[in-house]
Structures are given as C-alpha cells and as structure tokens.
Amino acid sequence: MSGAQVRLDVTDGVATVVLDNPPLHVWNAAMTRGLTEALDAVENDPSVGVVILTGAGDRAFCAGSDIVEFAPMRAPGEAVAKKLRPQHELFARLAAFPRPVIAALNGHTLGGGLEIAVCCDLIVAEEQIGIGSPEITLGVFPGSGGTFRVARRIGTGRAKEMQLLGEPVDAATALAWGLVNRVAPRGRAVEVARELADVLLRRPPRATALCKSVIDAAHDLTEKELIERSLAASDEAFTSAESAEGVRAFLAKRAPDFRARPVTTAEPVESAASVGGVHKETHA
C-alpha cells in the first residue's frame, strides 16, 4: 500500500492499520493514498468488525505533516488543492467510517497525527506520550479538521489553549479533558485498544453504526433534525434481526450472538417495550 507506509493486518474480525513512515511517521501524500487504500480494503471485507489505527514502533503515532512537502506549495490555492482538500476528504471518511475505529496512540501524536486521531471513535493513549497541535509555531494552524474536531471533543476553550499556544499536553491531561478515552501503560496502547475492540465485536454491528451516526450528527443538526434522525435510526434498530436476537437472548438469560447466531421464526420475540431493563495479511 503506497510503498508500505501504511500496513493492514486483519485478524479475528479486527483490522489493524499501521502508519509506518519511520522514524516518526510524518504524514505525506503517499500516506494519504495508503490510508485510503486501507479503508477501501476494510470497507469491502465483511469479516472486519472493528478497526485499530496505530503507529509502528514506539516513538510516534504520527508526528505531523512532512514539512518538506510545504516548500512547493507556496502559491495561493496550492496547499489546499495538493494537500489539505485530499486530507479533509480522507479524514471525513475516517470520521464517518461505518465500523468503529480506535486510535492506539503508541507514541507522540502531534499536528496531523492528532487530526487523524480525533477522527476515530475511541482513543487510547500511552502514559508517556505528548499530544499537541504545534502548527501555529510554523505560521499555520490545523488545516485538516483538527480545529473543529478537537473543539467538539474538549470544548472551544481548551481547543484554543492547545492550538493557539501550540504546546503539547500529557496523556493524563488529555484524559482529564476528554480528548482520549483511556490511558495505557507504556507499550500497551494496542493491547488496550484490542480489549475495547473485543467488547465492540460482541455488540450488534448495525445498531452500533446507527448509534454512531446519530452521535456524530450532534454538532451539525438542529435538535428537531436530530430527533427525526434518531427516530428513523431507532425504527430500523427496533425492527432488525439484531434486536430480535438481543431480546430473545435477554429472555433466555444468555449472551446474545449478534454476528453468528441465525435469527429464526421458531422462537417468538416479545416486543422490546415489554422488556425491562495497503499491505494486507489475513488470518483465520
């Protein structure tokens, strides 16, 4: 995948996408192509239920953009056409990806690296890393969605603190601010991300995607529009085979099997309202 700067491994329903442009996995045009190819492969693979995105090694998840690419893009409109618009399109696709995506920040996460991370549904950060948006020190600012996506996660005041000062925060601060969901010991970000993935794999995939779609619209639609979207998504969920299996399992006092257990008409299902309560390697 684009010079193997982005690698993809699929194992037991989890696609692990690895950024691999050593030493710090700085973002460049080849990686934009590589991640696009990886997402294409994952989206076309019905065996994949969850995606983990991480960096190779232990130094960085992604330390930002390749500054060498800036020099040829000085004319008005060039940076937008050659770099920012393609990145926006890719990052928006990642943010709206139909399967849950977990970022495992195994090393420093700066600039474009943070912009990628905040496109993911859940973020795990190792305890020793720094997370920041230093673009302002280069006379620019996060131009591929980091401004609004970080603000949506932690609020405008803290987003301005990170991006106007350009100073990184540690993992503990990122957790306290709500920028990340978990802090993992050194060297264990992917392991913790995999534990979260194992939980997500036991959840109903269509209901998970519907829930994600409504949450993602929270900052874009009016309350009236959100109510209608939620009702439409809920109608689909309540009438699905997943719901039938979930209710049946609840009544039978067993764990639901949303991905493998066939839904039959042999057992009646009570109304829910009555219930209380890319380089690619594939392994079997």
XYZ file of C-alpha atoms in Angstrom:
284
model
C 0.000 0.000 0.000
C 1.737 3.143 -1.267
C 5.246 1.937 -0.534
C 4.122 0.044 2.582
C 3.948 3.330 4.536
C 0.524 2.142 5.637
C 0.160 -1.546 6.504
C -3.007 -3.532 7.079
C -3.481 -6.741 9.034
C -6.845 -8.451 9.556
C -7.103 -10.932 12.415
C -10.222 -12.311 14.108
C -12.512 -9.537 12.921
C -10.146 -6.676 13.793
C -8.329 -4.683 11.109
C -5.126 -3.129 12.412
C -3.895 -0.257 10.257
C -0.279 0.703 10.973
C 1.305 4.008 9.969
C 4.874 3.136 9.002
C 6.945 6.043 7.727
C 9.924 5.926 10.109
C 11.189 7.325 12.276
C 8.171 9.447 13.301
C 5.548 8.533 10.670
C 5.233 12.109 9.420
C 2.227 12.475 7.154
C 2.748 12.802 3.414
C 0.854 12.299 0.163
C 1.843 8.622 -0.022
C 0.300 8.011 3.399
C -2.913 9.721 2.301
C -3.065 7.255 -0.580
C -2.112 4.362 1.682
C -4.787 5.040 4.289
C -7.358 5.472 1.511
C -6.408 2.056 0.145
C -6.584 0.521 3.614
C -10.073 1.916 4.231
C -11.168 0.630 0.811
C -9.950 -2.860 1.714
C -11.566 -2.828 5.148
C -14.889 -1.499 3.896
C -15.022 -4.323 1.336
C -14.153 -7.002 3.907
C -17.299 -8.250 5.698
C -15.173 -10.099 8.266
C -13.984 -6.831 9.811
C -15.993 -5.505 12.732
C -13.553 -3.018 14.285
C -10.542 -1.007 13.072
C -7.482 -0.143 15.180
C -5.212 2.623 13.869
C -1.700 2.886 15.314
C 1.917 3.705 14.505
C 4.818 1.315 14.000
C 7.414 1.051 16.739
C 7.257 3.011 19.981
C 8.334 6.572 19.170
C 5.293 8.097 17.498
C 1.746 7.512 16.373
C 2.241 10.315 13.850
C 4.323 13.417 14.495
C 2.508 15.616 11.992
C 2.970 16.611 8.383
C 6.143 16.205 6.373
C 7.390 19.806 6.378
C 9.486 19.094 3.265
C 6.237 18.969 1.284
C 5.378 22.568 2.260
C 8.025 24.272 0.104
C 6.494 23.532 -3.338
C 3.045 24.685 -2.192
C 3.600 28.406 -1.669
C 1.302 29.794 -4.375
C -2.290 30.659 -3.396
C -4.534 27.602 -3.592
C -1.732 25.071 -3.994
C -1.686 23.800 -0.414
C -5.453 23.433 -0.489
C -5.500 21.562 -3.797
C -2.457 19.359 -3.270
C -2.611 18.651 0.453
C -5.474 19.988 2.555
C -8.511 19.105 0.455
C -7.411 15.476 -0.133
C -6.690 15.158 3.592
C -10.077 16.646 4.503
C -11.814 14.151 2.238
C -9.896 11.224 3.723
C -10.271 12.336 7.348
C -14.002 12.953 6.893
C -14.305 9.439 5.514
C -12.421 8.071 8.523
C -14.648 10.029 10.904
C -17.801 8.659 9.241
C -16.467 5.115 8.759
C -19.283 2.574 9.232
C -17.280 0.333 11.629
C -15.945 1.564 14.982
C -12.393 2.912 14.755
C -9.995 3.015 17.718
C -6.800 5.089 17.672
C -3.981 3.478 19.669
C -1.521 6.301 20.332
C 1.693 4.407 20.991
C 3.963 7.436 20.760
C 3.942 11.202 20.307
C 0.861 12.452 18.481
C 1.317 15.908 17.022
C -0.219 18.102 14.334
C -1.731 15.955 11.623
C -1.360 12.961 13.905
C -3.838 14.495 16.321
C -6.114 15.439 13.426
C -6.199 11.765 12.422
C -6.712 10.551 15.993
C -9.745 12.761 16.626
C -11.450 11.260 13.569
C -11.566 7.959 15.463
C -14.424 6.913 17.732
C -12.250 5.965 20.701
C -8.688 6.980 21.566
C -6.207 5.085 23.739
C -3.008 6.955 24.668
C 0.090 5.550 26.310
C 1.018 7.255 29.563
C 4.389 8.640 28.424
C 3.328 10.420 25.225
C 2.760 14.052 24.319
C -0.289 15.151 22.345
C -0.485 18.527 20.680
C -1.092 20.904 17.802
C 2.182 22.794 17.195
C 1.201 24.100 13.741
C 0.923 27.691 14.972
C 4.704 27.731 15.569
C 5.137 27.275 11.798
C 2.811 30.149 10.956
C -0.112 27.888 10.065
C -2.843 26.097 12.033
C -4.516 22.666 11.975
C -5.977 22.760 8.475
C -7.419 19.262 8.089
C -10.230 19.321 10.627
C -8.261 19.488 13.845
C -9.746 22.857 14.776
C -13.374 21.774 14.920
C -12.907 18.084 15.760
C -10.717 18.824 18.776
C -13.147 21.553 19.876
C -16.037 19.095 19.647
C -14.203 16.706 21.975
C -12.867 19.103 24.605
C -14.649 22.440 24.099
C -13.530 25.666 22.455
C -11.560 26.999 25.423
C -9.253 24.019 25.710
C -9.006 23.650 21.915
C -7.808 27.263 21.743
C -5.332 26.612 24.529
C -3.847 23.697 22.612
C -3.857 25.297 19.173
C -3.124 28.964 19.852
C -0.285 28.212 22.266
C 0.932 25.214 20.303
C 2.077 23.413 23.447
C 1.539 19.661 23.905
C -0.306 18.096 26.817
C 0.478 14.804 28.508
C -1.757 11.754 28.412
C -3.159 12.342 31.899
C -4.275 15.850 30.929
C -5.734 14.574 27.661
C -7.762 12.027 29.653
C -8.982 14.648 32.137
C -10.035 16.913 29.260
C -11.872 14.128 27.439
C -9.516 14.205 24.471
C -8.709 10.498 24.948
C -10.813 7.684 26.387
C -8.161 5.509 28.049
C -4.555 5.864 29.209
C -2.486 2.715 28.807
C 0.884 1.771 30.283
C 3.906 2.240 28.044
C 3.889 -0.246 25.197
C 0.298 -1.384 25.723
C -1.850 1.004 23.660
C -2.631 -1.609 21.016
C -3.353 -4.211 23.695
C -5.852 -1.924 25.441
C -7.353 -0.963 22.080
C -7.760 -4.659 21.292
C -9.595 -5.178 24.609
C -12.025 -2.431 23.592
C -12.321 -3.986 20.135
C -13.230 -7.340 21.671
C -16.116 -5.653 23.512
C -17.266 -3.905 20.347
C -17.173 -7.177 18.419
C -19.802 -8.527 20.816
C -22.108 -5.598 20.095
C -24.677 -5.577 17.259
C -22.893 -4.100 14.231
C -25.858 -2.337 12.610
C -27.136 -0.852 15.866
C -23.594 0.285 16.639
C -23.337 2.025 13.263
C -26.755 3.660 13.716
C -25.870 4.887 17.195
C -22.555 6.262 15.932
C -24.299 8.117 13.095
C -26.668 9.924 15.459
C -23.886 10.860 17.889
C -21.736 12.162 15.028
C -24.561 14.448 13.892
C -24.941 16.040 17.337
C -22.990 19.181 16.432
C -24.299 19.536 12.877
C -28.097 19.370 13.097
C -30.810 21.165 14.996
C -32.485 19.370 17.880
C -35.584 18.819 15.747
C -33.479 17.297 12.976
C -31.624 15.134 15.485
C -34.901 13.850 16.908
C -36.056 12.817 13.449
C -32.738 11.171 12.665
C -32.795 9.337 15.997
C -36.358 8.150 15.414
C -35.545 6.848 11.933
C -32.436 5.053 13.210
C -34.366 3.652 16.181
C -37.101 2.340 13.902
C -34.514 0.454 11.883
C -32.876 -0.899 15.043
C -36.103 -1.992 16.731
C -37.251 -3.902 13.636
C -33.902 -5.569 12.934
C -32.733 -9.152 13.295
C -30.214 -7.841 15.814
C -32.993 -6.585 18.052
C -34.814 -9.889 17.711
C -31.675 -11.727 18.813
C -30.989 -9.275 21.647
C -34.481 -9.581 23.117
C -34.537 -13.349 22.658
C -31.171 -13.690 24.430
C -32.338 -11.443 27.279
C -35.444 -13.550 27.846
C -33.451 -16.776 27.605
C -30.858 -15.408 30.053
C -27.964 -15.996 27.668
C -25.438 -13.790 25.952
C -26.585 -12.547 22.540
C -24.645 -13.624 19.475
C -25.203 -10.805 17.015
C -22.678 -11.891 14.400
C -23.062 -15.651 14.129
C -26.394 -16.789 15.593
C -29.050 -17.110 12.872
C -32.391 -15.494 13.605
C -35.296 -17.876 13.014
C -39.036 -17.633 13.326
C -39.193 -20.673 15.598
C -38.982 -18.598 18.749
C -41.429 -15.715 19.135
C -39.867 -12.383 20.065
C -41.656 -10.222 22.593
C -41.960 -6.517 21.999
C -38.883 -4.652 23.218
C -41.227 -2.344 25.077
C -42.233 -5.234 27.339
C -38.680 -5.973 28.403
C -37.417 -4.199 31.472
C -34.405 -3.036 31.612
C -2.079 -1.394 1.861
C -0.009 -4.475 2.548
C -2.556 -6.904 3.754
C -2.281 -10.098 5.761
C -5.437 -12.055 6.621
C -5.547 -14.673 9.345
C -8.298 -17.128 10.141
